[in-house]
Amino acid sequence: METHISCLFPELLAMIFGYLDVRDKGRAAQVCTAWRDAAYHKSVWRGVEAKLHLRRANPSLFPSLQARGIRRVQILSLRRSLSYVIQGMANIESLNLSGCYNLTDNGLGHAFVQEIGSLRALNLSLCKQITDSSLGRIAQYLKGLEVLELGGCSNITNTGLLLIAWGLQRLKSLNLRSCRHLSDVGIGHLAGMTRSAAEGCLGLEQLTLQDCQKLTDLSLKHISRGLTGLRLLNLSFCGGISDAGLLHLSHMGSLRSLNLRSCDNISDTGIMHLAMGSLRLSGLDVSFCDKVGDQSLAYIAQGLDGLKSLSLCSCHISDDGINRMVRQMHGLRTLNIGQCVRITDKGLELIAEHLSQLTGIDLYGCTRITKRGLERITQLPCLKVLNLGLWQMTDSEKVRILLALSQPATESRPFCSPGRIRYRLHLGFMEGDLPEVCHSFPSKEQASFNFMAAVTVRSDFGAQENEICHCFHFFPIYLP
């Protein structure tokens, strides 16, 4: 019986091609007509986003995309009219124009001249010439929009948010990062506080207000009253937010992730408000809030013990605060305490003793920890991510850490074996260190794995990420 690959059914070929990256899908289609036909099957291209430079007319471009079932497009450079894309992709589902600096209100107005019911996601991040006029067009013709990215669109005002609140009732995710003209009035529009003019975007689940400097606690009052289904709220770098505003948020039972990074007016009192409310947070970031200290950790342990991720970088915390927290936070997976310069080996020992489910820890700039504390941390059974930037170690000490983290699976470390864990270890190895470092390992195979783990983030030297199973394959290194 003939077993050549040409005997495979087209459906099987399509399943195989579906695992290839975009470049290899195209190459497979050029092998022969049978492969071309299989590669054009829509299942092969499911979820693929076409990345295009619009420079010159190409009559076959959009028919080719539609034949593959591709409905997601990113425009990398825009030298032709945007209407060229809209007319060519009748069933477009996602349009990414981020960074298209030459996109203007006029160009967008010519593109959106009738309702486009299929479009669900629009990214206009860093399209700095876009103003409220464009938002009026979007609100009029893109009523099915669920995701709108406007980060860095610094000409948008509260009027633009009124237009969004009027026309985009299906919106689930809105990014307004660094929209500097927005104030409490605009957030009130989104939250339906001006029902006579606009219904509001009451179905919002994700709202990013990072670096919106004019917002105050009144915005949080509007959010808590109108956006009751919100799950993610990013208020990082909002300097006008204070502890009083967090009292409004403390009763939002749907909220799961709250980012307060670099909100300078947040203190232990604000964390107390969050902990004493009815929140069920899984992620909290108060990094660089220098008024947050050990008392906050006690509040977190009492009322926010369901957290999976906690970021406290550069906060005024110590081993005493760690001691109060870890005894109640057994489900914590990620802990970021970089630049917490009062943390010592005692704090790391407490973490290693009580947070057995921890998969990632950031110790960047923790200058008072020593090898003794690190040895305890490396014994955590599920640890995958360890950041030790700015920590001074000799090569032999780095090798000891790598050896500890890559021992074969045991009853106490059931998941830690080279083939099953993706390590991100910021240890500072350089490629030139290879021969000396590898000779420190008992076997060539172990040296290969450990060194690859060490340099994955630094240089990707000899490592390739498999996007299908989200792990790393480590290529062999031959030692002299």
Short mmCIF file of C-alpha atoms in Angstrom, two decimals:
data_model
loop_
_atom_site.label_atom_id
_atom_site.label_comp_id
_atom_site.label_asym_id
_atom_site.label_seq_id
_atom_site.Cartn_x
_atom_site.Cartn_y
_atom_site.Cartn_z
CA MET A 1 0.00 0.00 0.00
CA GLU A 2 1.35 3.41 -0.95
CA THR A 3 1.99 5.64 2.06
CA HIS A 4 3.27 8.81 0.39
CA ILE A 5 2.13 12.12 1.88
CA SER A 6 0.27 12.88 -1.34
CA CYS A 7 -2.22 10.16 -0.35
CA LEU A 8 -3.47 12.13 2.65
CA PHE A 9 -7.01 13.41 2.43
CA PRO A 10 -7.28 17.21 2.00
CA GLU A 11 -9.00 17.42 5.39
CA LEU A 12 -5.97 15.83 7.09
CA LEU A 13 -3.59 18.14 5.24
CA ALA A 14 -5.66 21.10 6.37
CA MET A 15 -5.46 19.91 9.99
CA ILE A 16 -1.66 19.62 9.70
CA PHE A 17 -1.26 23.01 8.02
CA GLY A 18 -3.33 24.56 10.80
CA TYR A 19 -0.40 24.03 13.20
CA LEU A 20 2.05 25.97 11.01
CA ASP A 21 2.88 29.63 11.51
CA VAL A 22 1.61 32.12 8.94
CA ARG A 23 4.81 32.18 6.87
CA ASP A 24 4.94 28.38 6.60
CA LYS A 25 1.25 28.17 5.69
CA GLY A 26 2.03 30.30 2.65
CA ARG A 27 5.06 28.19 1.76
CA ALA A 28 3.06 24.98 1.98
CA ALA A 29 0.53 26.41 -0.47
CA GLN A 30 3.31 26.79 -3.08
CA VAL A 31 4.38 23.12 -3.06
CA CYS A 32 1.72 21.68 -5.37
CA THR A 33 -1.92 22.17 -6.33
CA ALA A 34 -3.15 19.60 -3.79
CA TRP A 35 -1.36 21.40 -0.97
CA ARG A 36 -2.51 24.76 -2.27
CA ASP A 37 -6.14 23.65 -2.21
CA ALA A 38 -5.75 22.22 1.31
CA ALA A 39 -3.94 25.33 2.53
CA TYR A 40 -6.80 27.52 1.33
CA HIS A 41 -9.24 25.72 3.62
CA LYS A 42 -10.67 28.28 6.03
CA SER A 43 -9.90 26.13 9.08
CA VAL A 44 -6.17 26.56 8.35
CA TRP A 45 -6.43 30.34 8.74
CA ARG A 46 -8.84 30.47 11.68
CA GLY A 47 -7.90 33.32 14.01
CA VAL A 48 -5.06 34.60 11.78
CA GLU A 49 -4.56 38.37 11.56
CA ALA A 50 -3.29 39.64 8.20
CA LYS A 51 -0.56 42.28 8.60
CA LEU A 52 -0.51 44.57 5.58
CA HIS A 53 1.47 47.47 4.14
CA LEU A 54 -0.96 49.43 1.97
CA ARG A 55 1.35 50.95 -0.62
CA ARG A 56 0.03 50.16 -4.09
CA ALA A 57 -3.11 48.67 -5.58
CA ASN A 58 -3.27 44.87 -5.53
CA PRO A 59 -6.56 43.58 -7.02
CA SER A 60 -6.00 40.03 -5.74
CA LEU A 61 -5.19 40.96 -2.13
CA PHE A 62 -8.62 41.12 -0.53
CA PRO A 63 -10.23 38.31 -2.59
CA SER A 64 -7.32 36.11 -1.44
CA LEU A 65 -7.91 37.02 2.22
CA GLN A 66 -11.63 36.40 1.92
CA ALA A 67 -11.06 33.02 0.26
CA ARG A 68 -9.06 31.99 3.34
CA GLY A 69 -11.74 33.27 5.69
CA ILE A 70 -9.42 35.91 7.18
CA ARG A 71 -11.44 38.65 8.86
CA ARG A 72 -8.81 40.25 11.09
CA VAL A 73 -6.48 42.87 9.57
CA GLN A 74 -3.64 45.00 10.92
CA ILE A 75 -2.45 47.92 8.78
CA LEU A 76 1.29 48.43 9.34
CA SER A 77 1.60 51.46 7.06
CA LEU A 78 -1.12 53.46 5.37
CA ARG A 79 -0.24 55.12 2.07
CA ARG A 80 -3.56 54.41 0.43
CA SER A 81 -7.05 55.41 1.51
CA LEU A 82 -8.53 53.47 4.41
CA SER A 83 -11.70 53.08 2.34
CA TYR A 84 -9.66 50.72 0.13
CA VAL A 85 -9.59 48.25 3.05
CA ILE A 86 -13.21 48.70 4.10
CA GLN A 87 -14.51 48.22 0.56
CA GLY A 88 -12.30 45.17 0.00
CA MET A 89 -13.18 43.40 3.28
CA ALA A 90 -16.96 43.36 3.42
CA ASN A 91 -17.07 41.03 6.46
CA ILE A 92 -14.12 42.48 8.39
CA GLU A 93 -14.24 41.58 12.08
CA SER A 94 -11.14 43.29 13.52
CA LEU A 95 -9.23 46.33 12.22
CA ASN A 96 -5.93 47.35 13.84
CA LEU A 97 -4.60 50.77 12.80
CA SER A 98 -2.34 51.32 15.81
CA GLY A 99 0.58 53.60 15.05
CA CYS A 100 -0.79 54.86 11.72
CA TYR A 101 0.24 58.43 12.47
CA ASN A 102 -0.98 59.79 9.13
CA LEU A 103 -4.57 58.67 9.68
CA THR A 104 -6.82 61.74 9.92
CA ASP A 105 -10.47 62.46 10.63
CA ASN A 106 -10.93 63.05 6.91
CA GLY A 107 -9.46 59.66 5.96
CA LEU A 108 -11.51 57.81 8.54
CA GLY A 109 -14.63 59.72 7.52
CA HIS A 110 -14.26 58.61 3.89
CA ALA A 111 -13.89 54.98 5.02
CA PHE A 112 -16.87 54.81 7.37
CA VAL A 113 -19.79 56.01 5.26
CA GLN A 114 -22.26 53.24 6.00
CA GLU A 115 -22.97 50.77 8.77
CA ILE A 116 -20.42 47.94 9.14
CA GLY A 117 -22.22 45.40 11.27
CA SER A 118 -19.45 42.77 11.24
CA LEU A 119 -16.71 44.93 12.82
CA ARG A 120 -16.20 43.98 16.47
CA ALA A 121 -12.75 45.38 17.31
CA LEU A 122 -11.09 48.66 16.27
CA ASN A 123 -7.61 49.72 17.40
CA LEU A 124 -6.69 53.39 16.87
CA SER A 125 -3.89 53.53 19.47
CA LEU A 126 -1.37 56.32 18.80
CA CYS A 127 -3.38 57.67 15.86
CA LYS A 128 -2.68 61.13 17.23
CA GLN A 129 -4.58 63.11 14.59
CA ILE A 130 -7.89 61.47 15.45
CA THR A 131 -10.38 63.75 17.23
CA ASP A 132 -13.96 63.66 18.49
CA SER A 133 -15.13 63.99 14.88
CA SER A 134 -13.91 60.46 14.12
CA LEU A 135 -15.57 59.11 17.25
CA GLY A 136 -18.84 60.53 15.95
CA ARG A 137 -18.42 58.50 12.75
CA ILE A 138 -17.54 55.38 14.73
CA ALA A 139 -20.53 55.78 17.02
CA GLN A 140 -22.83 56.24 14.02
CA TYR A 141 -21.68 53.40 11.78
CA LEU A 142 -19.97 50.82 14.04
CA LYS A 143 -22.73 50.11 16.53
CA GLY A 144 -21.70 46.45 16.90
CA LEU A 145 -18.23 47.38 18.19
CA GLU A 146 -17.16 45.48 21.32
CA VAL A 147 -13.49 46.52 21.63
CA LEU A 148 -12.19 50.06 21.06
CA GLU A 149 -8.54 50.99 21.62
CA LEU A 150 -7.85 54.75 21.82
CA GLY A 151 -4.63 54.76 23.86
CA GLY A 152 -2.49 57.79 23.07
CA CYS A 153 -5.21 59.59 21.07
CA SER A 154 -4.49 62.80 22.93
CA ASN A 155 -6.98 65.01 21.05
CA ILE A 156 -10.05 63.18 22.34
CA THR A 157 -12.22 65.11 24.80
CA ASN A 158 -15.27 64.50 26.95
CA THR A 159 -17.43 65.19 23.89
CA GLY A 160 -15.91 62.13 22.24
CA LEU A 161 -16.88 60.00 25.24
CA LEU A 162 -20.42 61.38 25.02
CA LEU A 163 -20.57 60.19 21.40
CA ILE A 164 -19.25 56.75 22.40
CA ALA A 165 -21.81 56.55 25.21
CA TRP A 166 -24.55 57.47 22.72
CA GLY A 167 -23.72 55.02 19.93
CA LEU A 168 -21.69 52.08 21.27
CA GLN A 169 -23.93 50.32 23.78
CA ARG A 170 -22.37 46.92 22.97
CA LEU A 171 -18.87 48.01 23.95
CA LYS A 172 -17.12 45.60 26.34
CA SER A 173 -13.54 46.89 26.35
CA LEU A 174 -12.37 50.52 26.12
CA ASN A 175 -8.78 51.77 26.35
CA LEU A 176 -8.34 55.51 26.99
CA ARG A 177 -4.69 55.47 28.09
CA SER A 178 -3.05 58.92 28.12
CA CYS A 179 -6.13 60.73 26.79
CA ARG A 180 -5.08 63.83 28.70
CA HIS A 181 -8.19 65.97 28.13
CA LEU A 182 -10.63 63.54 29.73
CA SER A 183 -12.18 64.43 33.06
CA ASP A 184 -14.85 63.21 35.48
CA VAL A 185 -17.53 64.56 33.12
CA GLY A 186 -16.48 62.17 30.35
CA ILE A 187 -16.45 59.17 32.68
CA GLY A 188 -19.92 60.20 33.79
CA HIS A 189 -21.07 59.97 30.15
CA LEU A 190 -19.69 56.41 29.87
CA ALA A 191 -21.33 55.38 33.13
CA GLY A 192 -24.76 56.65 32.06
CA MET A 193 -24.87 59.59 34.45
CA THR A 194 -26.25 61.80 31.64
CA ARG A 195 -29.08 59.56 30.44
CA SER A 196 -30.89 62.49 28.81
CA ALA A 197 -28.04 62.78 26.29
CA ALA A 198 -26.62 59.25 26.12
CA GLU A 199 -27.49 55.82 27.47
CA GLY A 200 -23.89 55.02 28.40
CA CYS A 201 -21.69 51.96 27.86
CA LEU A 202 -23.18 50.01 30.72
CA GLY A 203 -21.94 46.65 29.43
CA LEU A 204 -18.25 47.56 29.78
CA GLU A 205 -16.12 44.79 31.27
CA GLN A 206 -12.64 46.30 30.79
CA LEU A 207 -11.75 49.98 31.16
CA THR A 208 -8.23 51.38 30.94
CA LEU A 209 -7.78 54.94 32.23
CA GLN A 210 -4.00 54.84 32.69
CA ASP A 211 -2.36 58.27 32.87
CA CYS A 212 -5.64 60.23 32.63
CA GLN A 213 -4.37 62.94 34.94
CA LYS A 214 -7.58 64.97 35.27
CA LEU A 215 -9.63 62.17 36.80
CA THR A 216 -10.57 62.39 40.47
CA ASP A 217 -12.50 60.30 42.98
CA LEU A 218 -15.73 61.49 41.35
CA SER A 219 -14.90 59.31 38.33
CA LEU A 220 -14.71 56.28 40.61
CA LYS A 221 -18.09 57.19 42.05
CA HIS A 222 -19.55 57.27 38.52
CA ILE A 223 -17.91 53.94 37.65
CA SER A 224 -19.20 52.20 40.78
CA ARG A 225 -22.75 53.38 40.13
CA GLY A 226 -23.02 52.87 36.38
CA LEU A 227 -20.47 50.26 35.25
CA THR A 228 -21.54 47.52 37.61
CA GLY A 229 -20.36 44.70 35.34
CA LEU A 230 -16.76 45.93 35.13
CA ARG A 231 -14.18 43.17 35.62
CA LEU A 232 -10.89 45.00 34.89
CA LEU A 233 -10.07 48.59 35.82
CA ASN A 234 -6.68 50.19 35.16
CA LEU A 235 -6.12 53.47 37.01
CA SER A 236 -2.32 53.43 36.98
CA PHE A 237 -0.62 56.85 37.01
CA CYS A 238 -3.93 58.60 37.81
CA GLY A 239 -2.52 61.04 40.34
CA GLY A 240 -5.90 62.52 41.25
CA ILE A 241 -7.24 59.26 42.69
CA SER A 242 -7.20 59.00 46.50
CA ASP A 243 -8.23 56.64 49.30
CA ALA A 244 -11.74 58.11 49.32
CA GLY A 245 -12.27 57.00 45.73
CA LEU A 246 -11.42 53.40 46.60
CA LEU A 247 -14.32 53.39 49.04
CA HIS A 248 -16.63 53.70 46.02
CA LEU A 249 -14.94 50.76 44.27
CA SER A 250 -15.00 48.52 47.33
CA HIS A 251 -18.53 47.27 46.64
CA MET A 252 -18.08 46.34 42.96
CA GLY A 253 -18.60 42.60 43.25
CA SER A 254 -17.84 41.95 39.58
CA LEU A 255 -14.36 43.54 39.68
CA ARG A 256 -11.54 41.01 39.35
CA SER A 257 -8.45 43.07 38.43
CA LEU A 258 -7.51 46.52 39.78
CA ASN A 259 -4.36 48.41 38.78
CA LEU A 260 -3.38 51.34 41.01
CA ARG A 261 0.30 51.49 40.07
CA SER A 262 1.91 54.87 40.76
CA CYS A 263 -1.28 56.40 42.21
CA ASP A 264 0.67 58.55 44.65
CA ASN A 265 -2.25 59.38 46.95
CA ILE A 266 -3.17 55.77 47.72
CA SER A 267 -2.21 54.65 51.24
CA ASP A 268 -2.96 51.92 53.77
CA THR A 269 -6.37 53.53 54.32
CA GLY A 270 -7.36 52.95 50.70
CA ILE A 271 -6.31 49.31 50.88
CA MET A 272 -8.39 49.00 54.05
CA HIS A 273 -11.44 50.27 52.13
CA LEU A 274 -10.89 47.63 49.43
CA ALA A 275 -10.40 44.84 51.96
CA MET A 276 -13.46 45.74 54.03
CA GLY A 277 -15.80 45.80 51.04
CA SER A 278 -17.33 43.02 48.97
CA LEU A 279 -14.60 42.75 46.33
CA ARG A 280 -13.49 39.38 44.95
CA LEU A 281 -10.26 40.51 43.34
CA SER A 282 -7.89 38.04 41.73
CA GLY A 283 -5.31 40.67 40.72
CA LEU A 284 -4.13 43.84 42.51
CA ASP A 285 -1.23 46.14 41.57
CA VAL A 286 -0.19 48.91 43.98
CA SER A 287 3.44 49.10 42.85
CA PHE A 288 5.19 52.44 43.42
CA CYS A 289 2.48 53.60 45.83
CA ASP A 290 5.01 54.70 48.43
CA LYS A 291 2.37 55.27 51.10
CA VAL A 292 1.44 51.59 51.07
CA GLY A 293 3.17 49.67 53.86
CA ASP A 294 2.98 46.65 56.13
CA GLN A 295 -0.47 47.55 57.42
CA SER A 296 -1.82 47.15 53.88
CA LEU A 297 -0.55 43.57 53.80
CA ALA A 298 -2.49 42.85 56.99
CA TYR A 299 -5.66 44.25 55.39
CA ILE A 300 -5.06 42.24 52.21
CA ALA A 301 -4.69 39.03 54.23
CA GLN A 302 -7.99 39.72 56.01
CA GLY A 303 -10.22 40.79 53.12
CA LEU A 304 -8.49 40.04 49.80
CA ASP A 305 -7.19 36.55 50.48
CA GLY A 306 -8.47 35.28 47.12
CA LEU A 307 -5.80 37.15 45.18
CA LYS A 308 -3.84 35.17 42.58
CA SER A 309 -1.53 38.05 41.62
CA LEU A 310 -0.19 40.80 43.88
CA SER A 311 2.28 43.51 42.85
CA LEU A 312 3.97 45.61 45.54
CA CYS A 313 7.13 46.80 43.77
CA SER A 314 8.87 49.69 45.55
CA CYS A 315 6.28 49.76 48.34
CA HIS A 316 7.36 50.49 51.93
CA ILE A 317 6.95 46.91 53.12
CA SER A 318 9.17 44.70 55.28
CA ASP A 319 9.47 41.14 56.54
CA ASP A 320 6.86 41.96 59.19
CA GLY A 321 4.28 42.73 56.50
CA ILE A 322 5.19 39.57 54.60
CA ASN A 323 4.67 37.60 57.82
CA ARG A 324 1.16 39.03 58.23
CA MET A 325 0.19 38.32 54.65
CA VAL A 326 1.51 34.89 53.68
CA ARG A 327 -0.33 32.89 56.33
CA GLN A 328 -3.69 33.67 54.68
CA MET A 329 -2.71 33.87 50.98
CA HIS A 330 -2.14 30.22 50.12
CA GLY A 331 -3.62 30.57 46.62
CA LEU A 332 -1.24 33.31 45.48
CA ARG A 333 0.45 32.51 42.16
CA THR A 334 2.40 35.69 41.33
CA LEU A 335 4.15 38.00 43.80
CA ASN A 336 6.07 41.07 42.62
CA ILE A 337 8.13 42.71 45.37
CA GLY A 338 10.96 44.16 43.29
CA GLN A 339 12.78 47.18 44.78
CA CYS A 340 11.28 46.50 48.22
CA VAL A 341 14.63 47.17 49.84
CA ARG A 342 13.51 46.27 53.38
CA ILE A 343 12.80 42.64 52.47
CA THR A 344 15.46 40.22 53.77
CA ASP A 345 16.06 36.48 53.78
CA LYS A 346 13.53 36.15 56.60
CA GLY A 347 10.79 37.38 54.27
CA LEU A 348 11.85 34.93 51.56
CA GLU A 349 11.81 32.07 54.05
CA LEU A 350 8.24 32.97 55.03
CA ILE A 351 7.23 33.07 51.36
CA ALA A 352 8.84 29.70 50.69
CA GLU A 353 7.15 28.17 53.73
CA HIS A 354 3.59 29.36 53.12
CA LEU A 355 3.13 30.20 49.40
CA SER A 356 3.62 26.74 47.93
CA GLN A 357 1.49 27.52 44.85
CA LEU A 358 3.69 30.44 43.76
CA THR A 359 4.70 30.23 40.09
CA GLY A 360 6.42 33.60 39.71
CA ILE A 361 8.26 36.06 41.94
CA ASP A 362 10.01 39.35 41.15
CA LEU A 363 12.95 40.16 43.42
CA TYR A 364 14.49 42.83 41.17
CA GLY A 365 16.53 45.26 43.23
CA CYS A 366 15.92 43.55 46.60
CA THR A 367 19.40 44.38 47.83
CA ARG A 368 19.17 42.84 51.31
CA ILE A 369 18.57 39.25 50.24
CA THR A 370 21.41 36.73 50.18
CA LYS A 371 22.14 33.28 48.80
CA ARG A 372 20.46 31.71 51.82
CA GLY A 373 17.10 33.31 51.00
CA LEU A 374 17.39 32.48 47.32
CA GLU A 375 18.05 28.84 48.08
CA ARG A 376 14.77 28.71 50.00
CA ILE A 377 12.86 30.38 47.16
CA THR A 378 14.20 27.92 44.58
CA GLN A 379 12.64 25.10 46.60
CA LEU A 380 9.13 26.32 45.77
CA PRO A 381 7.54 23.36 43.94
CA CYS A 382 5.75 25.29 41.16
CA LEU A 383 8.17 28.16 40.55
CA LYS A 384 8.60 29.05 36.86
CA VAL A 385 9.45 32.77 36.76
CA LEU A 386 12.22 34.32 38.82
CA ASN A 387 13.55 37.85 38.31
CA LEU A 388 16.81 38.65 40.07
CA GLY A 389 17.89 41.74 38.14
CA LEU A 390 20.44 43.99 39.90
CA TRP A 391 21.36 41.15 42.26
CA GLN A 392 25.09 40.47 42.31
CA MET A 393 26.02 36.81 41.78
CA THR A 394 29.04 34.92 40.59
CA ASP A 395 28.64 32.47 37.71
CA SER A 396 28.88 29.55 40.12
CA GLU A 397 25.99 30.95 42.16
CA LYS A 398 23.88 31.32 39.02
CA VAL A 399 24.62 27.71 38.15
CA ARG A 400 23.50 26.56 41.60
CA ILE A 401 20.14 28.32 41.15
CA LEU A 402 19.65 26.76 37.73
CA LEU A 403 20.50 23.33 39.08
CA ALA A 404 18.01 23.74 41.92
CA LEU A 405 15.21 24.76 39.56
CA SER A 406 15.75 22.02 37.00
CA GLN A 407 16.02 18.89 39.10
CA PRO A 408 13.93 15.95 37.83
CA ALA A 409 10.31 15.81 38.94
CA THR A 410 9.82 14.55 42.49
CA GLU A 411 6.91 14.18 44.87
CA SER A 412 7.63 17.63 46.30
CA ARG A 413 8.30 19.23 42.90
CA PRO A 414 5.97 17.27 40.57
CA PHE A 415 5.95 19.80 37.75
CA CYS A 416 9.61 20.71 37.57
CA SER A 417 11.16 18.76 34.75
CA PRO A 418 12.89 20.19 31.66
CA GLY A 419 10.26 19.10 29.18
CA ARG A 420 7.28 20.55 31.04
CA ILE A 421 8.23 23.97 32.34
CA ARG A 422 9.01 27.25 30.65
CA TYR A 423 11.60 29.06 32.77
CA ARG A 424 12.18 32.78 32.64
CA LEU A 425 15.25 33.38 34.76
CA HIS A 426 16.75 36.86 34.62
CA LEU A 427 20.17 35.85 35.94
CA GLY A 428 22.46 37.82 33.68
CA PHE A 429 24.26 35.08 31.75
CA MET A 430 25.88 36.23 28.53
CA GLU A 431 26.48 34.05 25.49
CA GLY A 432 30.22 34.25 25.96
CA ASP A 433 29.89 32.56 29.35
CA LEU A 434 28.76 29.29 27.72
CA PRO A 435 31.89 27.08 27.97
CA GLU A 436 32.75 28.06 31.56
CA VAL A 437 29.17 27.76 32.80
CA CYS A 438 28.44 24.44 31.11
CA HIS A 439 31.51 22.79 32.58
CA SER A 440 29.98 23.34 36.02
CA PHE A 441 27.19 20.82 35.33
CA PRO A 442 27.51 17.08 35.92
CA SER A 443 26.34 16.17 32.41
CA LYS A 444 26.24 17.74 28.95
CA GLU A 445 22.48 17.26 28.71
CA GLN A 446 21.87 19.07 31.98
CA ALA A 447 24.25 21.85 30.96
CA SER A 448 22.39 22.27 27.69
CA PHE A 449 18.99 22.56 29.32
CA ASN A 450 20.07 24.82 32.14
CA PHE A 451 22.00 27.23 29.99
CA MET A 452 19.16 27.52 27.52
CA ALA A 453 16.80 28.25 30.38
CA ALA A 454 19.10 30.99 31.59
CA VAL A 455 19.40 32.84 28.30
CA THR A 456 15.89 32.41 26.93
CA VAL A 457 14.82 35.93 27.86
CA ARG A 458 18.19 37.57 27.41
CA SER A 459 18.93 36.54 23.82
CA ASP A 460 16.80 33.56 22.73
CA PHE A 461 20.14 31.89 21.98
CA GLY A 462 19.43 28.33 20.89
CA ALA A 463 15.82 28.36 22.06
CA GLN A 464 12.60 28.35 20.09
CA GLU A 465 9.11 28.84 21.51
CA ASN A 466 6.44 26.45 20.34
CA GLU A 467 3.27 28.53 19.96
CA ILE A 468 1.05 25.45 19.95
CA CYS A 469 1.91 24.03 23.36
CA HIS A 470 3.50 27.20 24.82
CA CYS A 471 6.75 25.60 25.86
CA PHE A 472 10.38 25.84 24.76
CA HIS A 473 12.46 23.40 22.79
CA PHE A 474 16.12 23.56 23.77
CA PHE A 475 18.60 22.75 21.06
CA PRO A 476 21.68 20.70 22.05
CA ILE A 477 24.97 22.38 22.82
CA TYR A 478 28.12 20.43 22.07
CA LEU A 479 30.86 20.94 24.59
CA PRO A 480 34.55 20.49 23.88
#
